[in-house]
Amino acid sequence: MIHDVGLGIMVSLFNFLRSNQMLLYFFISLVYLLAVYLLGYTVFRLGQMRKEGATSAPHFELFIIGFLSFSILAAYCSLFFSLNVSFLLTMVCGCLIFLAWDRKRFTTSLQVLSRLKGRDWVILLLMLVALCAISAKGITNYDSGLYHLQSIKWNQEYALVPGLANLHGRFGFNSLFFTLSAPLSINQTLLSKELLLFPLNTILLWVFVVWMYFKVKQSVVNFKLQWLAFDLSLIGFALFFFTDWLGSPTPDIACSILCLILFRTLLEPIQELKMLYLISATAAVCVSFKLSTILLLFLPLLLVRKESIFKDLFRISAIYSLVFLPFFIRNYYLSGYLVYPFYSLDIFDPIWKVPLTKAIEEQIWIKSWARIADSPARAVLAMPLAECVPIWFKRLDPVNTLLVCCAALLPIAQLFSFKQFSRQTNFLLVMLFLNLLFWFFQAPDPRFARGFLILAAVMLCFIFSGKWLSGRLRRAVQLVFLALFLYLGADKFLNRTVSRTQELIAESNLIFPKGYDLEQGQMKVNPYEGHFIYYVPASGDRCFNAPLPCTPYPKENLVLRGEDLQSGFILKTKAD
């Protein structure tokens, strides 16, 4: 009887939380936010142990340190263990043990929060509630159904699986965002009902908005109108673009936010050595999420000091080695290549290696799809730029057209104004343009360079107008741009929040909403009997949250490397 009562309570609690999707999303976001923050504080304090007169760090920096540390730790642990709730609980317990020992200093560091005014708390919590309401809409990104959810699921249920890219080529892309998302997400099934929550992008966007909010307040106090307009525009664009797929586990949003944080931080004078470590780690982690941002690795050079060039370069190299070692190891085991599908880096030949022809096809598809999605891949790549670019440009929506035009004008504007800028600003503008140039020639889908495109537009409109114009004309021009950017962001954000709130009210009520149909994450799949049994979507090319292993592309020569899924996958040749 006691067992039945306990089971009944558990089922009732599950159904309550499942039916109150926004409430659950809000709660889980706060829990994961706290977990990342605790890790950041622990790592920061451990780094201060041997230093006399240890300093404190802003709470935003502690969160970023935790986010980066979690990313690196999850990448290393994924080589040996599955990344599930046990991994998260182990990490949190370790942090709590340290906090119990360091509780006096931790309590002191939290005192700054008591200085916040009531309206600050209300504004920031309402923002988080709104973002959670939007996120609770569900998984709306196409690629998340295609391979993001499955990649995360493999990390949650298995350690690193050799030859996983033979099952589905997209698994070889190896974004470390998926290893980070595995422990910081919920993918549970109880009584044939699923619970899918991926709040990592929601948390990161909220932290970014909070950071910008306090920068805006500081600009108001100091009457820095140019920075006020700059930061408000970043918030506007972030809300405009990043709320599209906020509930989906896509690395595009996280990487774009990290880009905005990097450039906004480096636009201000920096003298502390710790920022060299923080900027280097942020750049490296961003690249491990999305290879299209690879030129960010040059950003830390801006912080290298003349009196310690070799020491600083060694520090940067050490951080890059720390981040990319598990990245390259995972690439090797997933696909047999150092970086898949870049087949030119073909230096290994393990038994599970993806065939060269497949790697070539994958790379051709990536480049062609980003240029003209619905045309034959080889025909697109064979087009001269004079023919391809106009077709690509016409397909951009109005906002992306505006951003691309601003990006094209950026180097011209700098050419006429570089003497008016500091060495630091000129370096950032050059790096921004080089990243955009790399994106344009490799895979010019706007979402692959969202952060860079936003920065190009905002810097062109506010930094250059501040140098070229003066007096009332400058203020008038900047106000026009600010009104435009804020309108774009606020209009879409408010519309999404209001429409989602209306849906919640219609489903039940605003406080305890019914939520969305969680079964949307489970596509119908059919078992496929090859050399072993795996699953194939009944229609389309997306497995969503189907049982493992699942692939939309069954292969007759796909076999297990050993006796179970953990042993990996290989493609048999006729010679075998």
Coordinates of C-alpha atoms in Angstrom, one line a residue:
M1 CA 0.0 0.0 0.0
I2 CA 2.8 2.4 0.9
H3 CA 4.5 1.6 -2.5
D4 CA 1.2 2.4 -4.3
V5 CA 0.8 5.7 -2.4
G6 CA 4.4 6.7 -3.2
L7 CA 4.0 5.8 -6.9
G8 CA 0.8 7.8 -7.0
I9 CA 2.4 10.8 -5.5
M10 CA 5.4 10.6 -7.9
V11 CA 3.0 10.2 -10.9
S12 CA 0.9 13.1 -9.7
L13 CA 4.0 15.3 -9.2
F14 CA 5.2 14.4 -12.7
N15 CA 1.9 15.1 -14.3
F16 CA 1.7 18.4 -12.5
L17 CA 5.1 19.5 -13.6
R18 CA 4.4 18.3 -17.1
S19 CA 1.2 20.2 -17.3
N20 CA 2.9 23.4 -16.0
Q21 CA 5.6 23.6 -18.6
M22 CA 6.5 27.3 -18.1
L23 CA 6.7 26.9 -14.4
L24 CA 9.0 23.9 -14.7
Y25 CA 11.1 25.6 -17.3
F26 CA 11.6 28.6 -14.9
F27 CA 12.5 26.3 -12.0
I28 CA 14.9 24.2 -14.0
S29 CA 16.6 27.3 -15.5
L30 CA 17.2 28.7 -12.0
V31 CA 18.6 25.3 -10.8
Y32 CA 21.0 25.0 -13.7
L33 CA 21.9 28.7 -13.5
L34 CA 22.9 28.2 -9.9
A35 CA 24.9 25.0 -10.7
V36 CA 26.9 26.8 -13.3
Y37 CA 27.5 29.8 -11.0
L38 CA 28.6 27.5 -8.1
L39 CA 31.2 25.9 -10.4
G40 CA 32.4 29.3 -11.5
Y41 CA 32.8 30.5 -8.0
T42 CA 34.6 27.3 -7.0
V43 CA 37.0 27.4 -9.9
F44 CA 37.7 31.1 -9.3
R45 CA 38.4 30.6 -5.6
L46 CA 40.6 27.6 -6.3
G47 CA 42.6 29.8 -8.7
Q48 CA 43.0 32.4 -5.9
M49 CA 44.2 30.0 -3.2
R50 CA 47.9 30.6 -3.6
K51 CA 47.7 34.3 -4.1
E52 CA 48.0 36.8 -1.3
G53 CA 45.3 39.3 -1.0
A54 CA 42.8 37.3 -3.1
T55 CA 40.4 39.4 -5.0
S56 CA 36.7 39.0 -5.8
A57 CA 35.0 38.8 -9.3
P58 CA 31.8 40.2 -10.6
H59 CA 28.9 37.7 -10.6
F60 CA 28.7 37.8 -14.4
E61 CA 32.4 36.8 -14.6
L62 CA 31.8 34.0 -12.2
F63 CA 28.9 32.7 -14.3
I64 CA 31.1 32.8 -17.5
I65 CA 33.9 31.0 -15.6
G66 CA 31.4 28.4 -14.6
F67 CA 30.0 28.1 -18.1
L68 CA 33.5 27.7 -19.6
S69 CA 34.7 25.3 -16.9
F70 CA 31.5 23.2 -17.3
S71 CA 32.1 23.0 -21.1
I72 CA 35.7 21.8 -20.7
L73 CA 34.9 19.4 -17.9
A74 CA 32.0 17.9 -19.7
A75 CA 34.2 17.4 -22.9
Y76 CA 36.8 15.5 -21.0
C77 CA 34.4 13.4 -19.0
S78 CA 32.5 12.5 -22.2
L79 CA 35.5 10.5 -23.3
F80 CA 35.0 8.0 -20.4
F81 CA 31.5 8.5 -19.0
S82 CA 27.9 9.2 -20.0
L83 CA 26.9 12.8 -19.1
N84 CA 23.6 12.5 -17.2
V85 CA 22.1 13.7 -14.0
S86 CA 24.6 11.7 -11.9
F87 CA 27.4 13.7 -13.5
L88 CA 25.7 17.0 -12.7
L89 CA 24.9 15.9 -9.1
T90 CA 28.5 14.8 -8.5
M91 CA 29.8 18.2 -9.7
V92 CA 27.3 20.2 -7.6
C93 CA 28.1 18.1 -4.5
G94 CA 31.8 18.9 -5.0
C95 CA 31.0 22.6 -5.3
L96 CA 28.8 22.5 -2.2
I97 CA 31.5 20.8 -0.1
F98 CA 33.9 23.5 -1.2
L99 CA 31.4 26.3 -0.4
A100 CA 30.8 24.8 3.1
W101 CA 34.6 25.3 3.7
D102 CA 34.6 28.7 2.1
R103 CA 31.2 29.9 3.3
K104 CA 32.3 33.2 4.9
R105 CA 33.9 34.5 1.7
F106 CA 31.0 33.2 -0.4
T107 CA 28.4 34.9 1.9
T108 CA 30.4 38.1 1.6
S109 CA 30.4 37.9 -2.2
L110 CA 26.6 37.6 -2.2
Q111 CA 26.1 40.8 -0.3
V112 CA 26.3 42.9 -3.4
L113 CA 23.0 41.3 -4.5
S114 CA 21.3 42.9 -1.5
R115 CA 22.2 46.3 -2.9
L116 CA 19.9 45.8 -5.9
K117 CA 16.7 47.8 -5.9
G118 CA 13.3 46.1 -5.9
R119 CA 12.6 47.3 -9.4
D120 CA 15.8 45.7 -10.7
W121 CA 14.7 42.3 -9.3
V122 CA 11.2 42.7 -10.8
I123 CA 12.5 43.6 -14.2
L124 CA 15.1 40.9 -14.4
L125 CA 12.8 38.1 -13.1
L126 CA 10.0 39.2 -15.4
M127 CA 12.5 38.9 -18.3
L128 CA 13.4 35.4 -17.2
V129 CA 9.8 34.5 -17.0
A130 CA 9.1 35.8 -20.5
L131 CA 12.1 33.9 -21.9
C132 CA 10.9 30.8 -20.2
A133 CA 7.4 31.2 -21.6
I134 CA 8.9 31.6 -25.1
S135 CA 11.3 28.6 -24.6
A136 CA 8.4 26.4 -23.3
K137 CA 7.0 26.5 -26.8
G138 CA 9.2 23.6 -27.6
I139 CA 11.8 22.5 -30.1
T140 CA 11.4 24.6 -33.3
N141 CA 14.8 24.4 -34.9
Y142 CA 15.0 22.0 -37.8
D143 CA 18.5 20.8 -37.2
S144 CA 17.6 20.0 -33.6
G145 CA 15.2 17.4 -34.8
L146 CA 17.7 16.3 -37.5
Y147 CA 20.7 15.6 -35.2
H148 CA 21.0 17.9 -32.1
L149 CA 18.6 15.9 -29.9
Q150 CA 20.2 12.6 -31.0
S151 CA 23.7 13.9 -30.4
I152 CA 22.8 15.0 -26.9
K153 CA 21.0 11.7 -26.2
W154 CA 24.1 9.7 -27.2
N155 CA 26.2 11.8 -24.7
Q156 CA 23.6 11.2 -22.0
E157 CA 23.4 7.4 -22.4
Y158 CA 26.9 6.4 -23.6
A159 CA 30.5 7.5 -23.3
L160 CA 32.3 8.4 -26.5
V161 CA 31.3 5.9 -29.3
P162 CA 33.8 5.2 -32.0
G163 CA 32.6 5.6 -35.6
L164 CA 29.3 7.3 -34.6
A165 CA 29.5 9.4 -37.7
N166 CA 29.1 6.2 -39.8
L167 CA 25.6 5.9 -38.3
H168 CA 24.7 9.6 -39.2
G169 CA 27.3 11.9 -40.7
R170 CA 26.0 14.9 -38.6
F171 CA 27.2 13.1 -35.5
G172 CA 30.7 13.7 -36.7
F173 CA 30.3 17.5 -36.5
N174 CA 31.1 17.2 -32.8
S175 CA 30.0 20.5 -31.3
L176 CA 31.0 20.6 -27.7
F177 CA 27.8 22.4 -27.0
F178 CA 26.1 19.0 -27.1
T179 CA 28.4 17.5 -24.4
L180 CA 27.6 20.6 -22.3
S181 CA 23.9 20.3 -23.0
A182 CA 23.7 16.6 -22.0
P183 CA 23.9 17.1 -18.2
L184 CA 22.2 20.5 -18.4
S185 CA 18.9 19.3 -19.9
I186 CA 16.0 17.0 -19.1
N187 CA 15.1 14.1 -21.3
Q188 CA 13.0 11.7 -19.3
T189 CA 10.2 9.3 -20.0
L190 CA 7.6 8.2 -17.4
L191 CA 4.4 6.3 -18.1
S192 CA 5.0 6.6 -21.8
K193 CA 5.2 10.4 -21.6
E194 CA 8.2 12.5 -22.4
L195 CA 9.7 15.5 -20.7
L196 CA 12.1 17.5 -23.0
L197 CA 13.7 20.6 -21.6
F198 CA 16.8 22.3 -23.0
P199 CA 17.2 25.6 -21.0
L200 CA 20.9 26.3 -21.7
N201 CA 20.3 28.9 -24.4
T202 CA 17.6 30.5 -22.3
I203 CA 20.0 30.8 -19.3
L204 CA 22.8 32.3 -21.4
L205 CA 20.5 34.8 -23.2
W206 CA 19.1 35.9 -19.8
V207 CA 22.6 36.3 -18.3
F208 CA 23.6 38.4 -21.3
V209 CA 20.6 40.6 -21.0
V210 CA 21.2 41.1 -17.3
W211 CA 24.8 42.0 -18.0
M212 CA 23.7 44.5 -20.7
Y213 CA 21.0 45.9 -18.4
F214 CA 23.6 47.0 -15.8
K215 CA 25.8 48.4 -18.5
V216 CA 22.8 50.5 -19.7
K217 CA 22.2 51.7 -16.1
Q218 CA 25.8 52.7 -15.8
S219 CA 25.7 54.6 -19.1
V220 CA 22.6 56.5 -17.9
V221 CA 24.3 57.4 -14.6
N222 CA 27.4 58.6 -16.4
F223 CA 25.5 60.2 -19.3
K224 CA 27.3 58.2 -21.9
L225 CA 24.7 58.4 -24.7
Q226 CA 26.7 56.6 -27.3
W227 CA 27.3 53.5 -25.2
L228 CA 23.7 53.6 -24.0
A229 CA 22.5 53.4 -27.6
F230 CA 25.2 50.8 -28.4
D231 CA 24.2 48.4 -25.6
L232 CA 20.4 48.9 -26.1
S233 CA 20.9 48.0 -29.7
L234 CA 22.7 44.8 -28.8
I235 CA 19.8 43.9 -26.5
G236 CA 17.3 44.7 -29.2
F237 CA 19.0 42.5 -31.8
A238 CA 19.6 39.7 -29.3
L239 CA 15.9 39.5 -28.5
F240 CA 15.0 39.8 -32.1
F241 CA 17.1 36.9 -33.3
F242 CA 17.8 34.6 -30.4
T243 CA 14.2 34.1 -29.3
D244 CA 13.4 32.2 -32.6
W245 CA 14.8 28.9 -31.4
L246 CA 15.2 29.5 -27.7
G247 CA 13.8 26.2 -26.6
S248 CA 16.0 24.2 -29.0
P249 CA 19.4 22.9 -28.2
T250 CA 21.2 24.7 -31.1
P251 CA 24.8 25.9 -30.7
D252 CA 24.1 28.9 -33.0
I253 CA 22.5 31.0 -30.2
A254 CA 25.1 30.2 -27.6
C255 CA 28.0 30.9 -29.9
S256 CA 26.5 34.2 -31.1
I257 CA 26.0 35.4 -27.5
L258 CA 29.6 34.5 -26.7
C259 CA 30.8 36.5 -29.7
L260 CA 28.8 39.6 -28.5
I261 CA 30.3 39.2 -25.0
L262 CA 33.8 38.9 -26.3
F263 CA 33.7 42.0 -28.5
R264 CA 31.7 44.1 -26.0
T265 CA 34.2 43.3 -23.3
L266 CA 37.2 44.1 -25.5
L267 CA 35.8 47.5 -26.5
E268 CA 36.7 48.7 -23.0
P269 CA 40.2 49.1 -21.6
I270 CA 41.5 45.9 -20.0
Q271 CA 44.5 45.6 -17.8
E272 CA 43.9 42.6 -15.6
L273 CA 45.8 39.4 -16.4
K274 CA 42.8 37.3 -15.5
M275 CA 41.0 38.7 -18.5
L276 CA 43.6 37.2 -20.8
Y277 CA 42.6 33.7 -19.5
L278 CA 38.9 34.5 -19.7
I279 CA 39.0 35.9 -23.2
S280 CA 41.2 33.0 -24.4
A281 CA 38.9 30.4 -22.9
T282 CA 35.8 32.1 -24.2
A283 CA 37.1 32.3 -27.7
A284 CA 38.3 28.6 -27.7
V285 CA 35.0 27.3 -26.3
C286 CA 33.0 29.3 -28.8
V287 CA 35.1 27.8 -31.6
S288 CA 34.5 24.3 -30.1
F289 CA 30.8 25.0 -30.4
K290 CA 30.9 26.4 -33.9
L291 CA 34.0 26.1 -36.2
S292 CA 32.7 29.0 -38.3
T293 CA 34.0 31.3 -35.6
I294 CA 37.6 30.0 -35.8
L295 CA 39.2 33.4 -36.3
L296 CA 38.1 34.4 -32.8
L297 CA 41.3 32.6 -31.7
F298 CA 43.3 35.6 -32.7
L299 CA 41.3 38.0 -30.3
P300 CA 43.5 37.3 -27.2
L301 CA 46.5 38.6 -29.0
L302 CA 45.1 42.1 -28.3
L303 CA 45.8 41.5 -24.6
V304 CA 49.4 40.3 -25.0
R305 CA 51.7 42.7 -23.0
K306 CA 55.0 43.9 -24.5
E307 CA 56.9 43.1 -21.3
S308 CA 55.7 39.5 -21.2
I309 CA 55.0 38.5 -24.8
F310 CA 56.3 34.9 -24.5
K311 CA 54.6 34.3 -21.2
D312 CA 51.3 35.5 -22.4
L313 CA 51.5 33.6 -25.7
F314 CA 52.3 30.5 -23.6
R315 CA 49.3 31.1 -21.4
I316 CA 47.1 31.4 -24.5
S317 CA 48.5 28.3 -26.0
A318 CA 48.0 26.4 -22.8
I319 CA 44.3 27.4 -22.6
Y320 CA 43.8 26.4 -26.3
S321 CA 45.4 23.1 -25.7
L322 CA 43.2 22.5 -22.7
V323 CA 40.0 23.2 -24.7
F324 CA 40.9 21.5 -28.0
L325 CA 42.5 18.3 -26.7
P326 CA 39.2 16.6 -25.9
F327 CA 37.7 18.2 -29.1
F328 CA 40.3 16.6 -31.3
I329 CA 40.1 13.3 -29.4
R330 CA 36.3 13.2 -29.9
N331 CA 36.7 14.0 -33.6
Y332 CA 39.2 11.1 -34.0
Y333 CA 36.8 8.6 -32.3
L334 CA 33.6 9.9 -33.8
S335 CA 34.8 10.0 -37.5
G336 CA 38.4 9.1 -37.8
Y337 CA 39.3 12.6 -38.8
L338 CA 41.0 15.4 -36.8
V339 CA 38.2 17.8 -37.8
Y340 CA 35.2 16.3 -39.7
P341 CA 34.3 16.8 -42.5
F342 CA 37.5 18.6 -43.4
Y343 CA 39.1 15.7 -45.2
S344 CA 42.3 17.5 -46.0
L345 CA 43.3 16.9 -42.4
D346 CA 43.5 13.2 -43.1
I347 CA 46.2 11.8 -40.9
F348 CA 44.6 8.8 -39.2
D349 CA 43.2 5.5 -40.4
P350 CA 41.3 3.7 -37.7
I351 CA 38.9 0.9 -38.6
W352 CA 35.9 3.1 -37.9
K353 CA 37.0 5.9 -40.2
V354 CA 34.2 7.5 -42.3
P355 CA 35.0 6.8 -46.0
L356 CA 36.7 9.7 -47.8
T357 CA 33.9 9.9 -50.4
K358 CA 31.4 10.5 -47.6
A359 CA 33.5 13.2 -46.0
I360 CA 33.8 15.0 -49.3
E361 CA 30.1 14.8 -49.9
E362 CA 29.4 16.2 -46.4
Q363 CA 31.7 19.2 -46.9
I364 CA 30.2 19.9 -50.4
W365 CA 26.7 19.8 -48.9
I366 CA 27.6 22.2 -46.1
K367 CA 29.0 24.8 -48.4
S368 CA 26.3 24.6 -51.1
W369 CA 23.4 24.5 -48.7
A370 CA 24.6 27.7 -47.0
R371 CA 24.7 29.5 -50.3
I372 CA 21.6 28.2 -52.2
A373 CA 19.8 25.6 -50.2
D374 CA 17.5 24.0 -52.8
S375 CA 19.9 23.6 -55.7
P376 CA 22.2 20.7 -56.6
A377 CA 25.3 20.9 -54.4
R378 CA 28.0 20.6 -57.0
A379 CA 26.2 22.9 -59.4
V380 CA 26.1 25.6 -56.7
L381 CA 29.8 25.3 -55.9
A382 CA 30.6 25.4 -59.6
M383 CA 28.8 28.8 -60.0
P384 CA 31.1 31.9 -60.2
L385 CA 30.6 34.4 -57.4
A386 CA 29.1 36.9 -59.9
E387 CA 26.3 34.5 -60.5
C388 CA 25.9 32.9 -57.0
V389 CA 26.1 36.0 -54.8
P390 CA 23.0 37.8 -56.4
I391 CA 20.9 34.7 -55.9
W392 CA 22.0 34.3 -52.3
F393 CA 21.5 38.0 -51.6
K394 CA 17.9 38.1 -53.0
R395 CA 16.9 35.3 -50.7
L396 CA 17.8 37.2 -47.5
D397 CA 15.0 38.6 -45.5
P398 CA 14.9 42.5 -44.9
V399 CA 16.7 42.4 -41.5
N400 CA 19.5 40.1 -42.7
T401 CA 19.8 42.3 -45.8
L402 CA 20.4 45.3 -43.5
L403 CA 23.0 43.4 -41.5
V404 CA 24.9 42.2 -44.6
C405 CA 24.9 45.7 -46.1
C406 CA 26.3 47.1 -42.8
A407 CA 29.0 44.3 -42.8
A408 CA 30.0 45.2 -46.4
L409 CA 30.3 48.9 -45.5
L410 CA 32.3 48.3 -42.3
P411 CA 35.8 48.0 -43.9
I412 CA 35.1 51.0 -46.1
A413 CA 34.1 53.1 -43.1
Q414 CA 37.2 51.9 -41.2
L415 CA 39.5 52.8 -44.1
F416 CA 38.4 56.4 -43.8
S417 CA 38.4 56.6 -40.0
F418 CA 41.2 54.3 -38.7
K419 CA 43.3 57.3 -37.5
Q420 CA 40.4 58.4 -35.2
F421 CA 40.3 55.0 -33.4
S422 CA 42.6 53.4 -30.8
R423 CA 44.8 50.5 -31.7
Q424 CA 42.4 48.3 -29.7
T425 CA 39.3 49.4 -31.6
N426 CA 41.0 49.1 -35.0
F427 CA 42.2 45.6 -34.2
L428 CA 38.6 44.5 -33.2
L429 CA 37.2 46.0 -36.4
V430 CA 39.7 44.1 -38.5
M431 CA 39.0 40.9 -36.7
L432 CA 35.3 41.4 -37.1
F433 CA 35.7 41.9 -40.8
L434 CA 38.0 38.9 -41.2
N435 CA 35.5 36.7 -39.4
L436 CA 32.8 37.9 -41.7
L437 CA 35.0 37.4 -44.8
F438 CA 35.7 33.8 -43.7
W439 CA 32.0 33.2 -43.1
F440 CA 31.1 34.6 -46.5
F441 CA 33.4 32.4 -48.5
Q442 CA 32.9 29.2 -46.5
A443 CA 29.2 28.9 -45.5
P444 CA 27.3 32.2 -45.8
D445 CA 24.1 31.3 -43.9
P446 CA 23.3 34.3 -41.7
R447 CA 22.7 32.2 -38.6
F448 CA 26.3 30.9 -38.8
A449 CA 27.6 34.5 -38.2
R450 CA 24.7 36.0 -36.3
G451 CA 26.9 37.6 -33.6
F452 CA 29.3 39.1 -36.1
L453 CA 26.6 40.5 -38.3
I454 CA 24.9 42.1 -35.3
L455 CA 28.2 43.7 -34.2
A456 CA 28.9 45.0 -37.6
A457 CA 25.6 46.8 -37.8
V458 CA 25.8 48.2 -34.3
M459 CA 29.4 49.4 -34.6
L460 CA 28.8 51.0 -38.0
C461 CA 25.8 52.9 -36.8
F462 CA 27.1 54.1 -33.4
I463 CA 30.9 54.1 -33.3
F464 CA 31.4 55.6 -36.8
S465 CA 28.5 58.1 -36.5
G466 CA 30.1 59.2 -33.3
K467 CA 33.3 60.0 -35.1
W468 CA 31.9 61.4 -38.3
L469 CA 29.0 63.5 -37.0
S470 CA 28.8 66.0 -34.2
G471 CA 26.3 67.8 -32.1
R472 CA 22.6 67.5 -32.7
L473 CA 23.0 65.7 -36.0
R474 CA 24.9 62.9 -34.4
R475 CA 22.3 62.5 -31.6
A476 CA 19.5 62.6 -34.2
V477 CA 21.1 59.9 -36.4
Q478 CA 21.9 57.7 -33.4
L479 CA 18.4 58.1 -32.0
V480 CA 17.0 57.0 -35.4
F481 CA 19.2 53.9 -35.4
L482 CA 18.4 53.1 -31.8
A483 CA 14.6 53.4 -32.4
L484 CA 14.9 51.1 -35.3
F485 CA 16.9 48.4 -33.5
L486 CA 14.9 48.6 -30.4
Y487 CA 11.7 48.4 -32.4
L488 CA 12.9 45.2 -34.1
G489 CA 13.8 43.5 -30.9
A490 CA 11.1 44.8 -28.6
D491 CA 8.4 44.2 -31.2
K492 CA 9.3 40.6 -31.8
F493 CA 10.0 39.8 -28.2
L494 CA 6.8 41.4 -26.9
N495 CA 4.7 39.8 -29.7
R496 CA 6.1 36.3 -28.8
T497 CA 5.7 36.9 -25.1
V498 CA 2.1 38.1 -25.5
S499 CA 1.1 35.4 -28.0
R500 CA 2.7 32.7 -25.8
T501 CA 1.0 34.1 -22.7
Q502 CA -2.4 34.1 -24.5
E503 CA -1.8 30.4 -25.4
L504 CA -1.0 29.7 -21.8
I505 CA -4.2 31.4 -20.6
A506 CA -6.2 29.5 -23.2
E507 CA -4.7 26.2 -22.1
S508 CA -5.3 26.7 -18.4
N509 CA -4.3 29.9 -16.7
L510 CA -1.2 32.1 -16.6
I511 CA 0.2 30.8 -13.4
F512 CA -0.4 27.1 -14.0
P513 CA -0.4 26.7 -17.8
K514 CA -1.2 23.4 -19.5
G515 CA 1.9 23.6 -21.6
Y516 CA 2.7 22.2 -25.1
D517 CA 2.3 18.7 -26.4
L518 CA 5.5 17.0 -25.3
E519 CA 5.0 14.2 -27.7
Q520 CA 6.1 16.5 -30.5
G521 CA 9.7 15.5 -29.7
Q522 CA 9.0 11.8 -30.4
M523 CA 8.7 11.1 -34.1
K524 CA 7.3 7.8 -35.3
V525 CA 10.2 5.5 -36.2
N526 CA 10.3 2.0 -37.7
P527 CA 12.8 -0.7 -36.8
Y528 CA 15.3 -1.5 -39.6
E529 CA 16.9 -4.9 -39.6
G530 CA 20.4 -4.7 -41.1
H531 CA 23.4 -6.4 -39.4
F532 CA 21.7 -5.2 -36.2
I533 CA 18.4 -3.5 -35.4
Y534 CA 18.2 0.3 -35.4
Y535 CA 15.5 2.8 -36.1
V536 CA 14.6 4.9 -39.2
P537 CA 12.0 7.7 -39.3
A538 CA 8.7 6.6 -40.8
S539 CA 8.8 9.8 -42.8
G540 CA 11.2 12.7 -43.4
D541 CA 14.8 12.8 -42.2
R542 CA 14.5 13.7 -38.5
C543 CA 14.8 11.3 -35.6
F544 CA 14.0 13.9 -33.0
N545 CA 14.1 12.0 -29.6
A546 CA 13.7 8.5 -31.0
P547 CA 15.3 5.6 -29.2
L548 CA 19.0 4.9 -29.9
P549 CA 20.3 4.1 -32.4
C550 CA 18.4 6.1 -35.0
T551 CA 19.4 7.4 -38.5
P552 CA 17.4 8.7 -41.4
Y553 CA 19.9 7.1 -43.8
P554 CA 20.0 3.3 -43.4
K555 CA 23.1 1.5 -44.8
E556 CA 23.3 -2.1 -45.7
N557 CA 27.0 -2.2 -44.8
L558 CA 26.7 -0.6 -41.4
V559 CA 27.8 -3.0 -38.7
L560 CA 28.7 -2.9 -35.0
R561 CA 32.4 -2.8 -34.2
G562 CA 31.8 -5.2 -31.2
E563 CA 28.9 -6.7 -29.3
D564 CA 27.0 -3.6 -28.2
L565 CA 26.4 0.1 -29.2
Q566 CA 29.2 1.3 -27.0
S567 CA 31.7 -0.5 -29.1
G568 CA 30.9 1.7 -32.1
F569 CA 30.0 1.5 -35.8
I570 CA 32.0 0.7 -38.9
L571 CA 31.1 0.5 -42.6
K572 CA 32.1 -2.8 -44.2
T573 CA 33.7 -2.8 -47.6
K574 CA 33.4 -5.5 -50.2
A575 CA 37.0 -6.5 -49.4
D576 CA 35.8 -7.2 -45.8

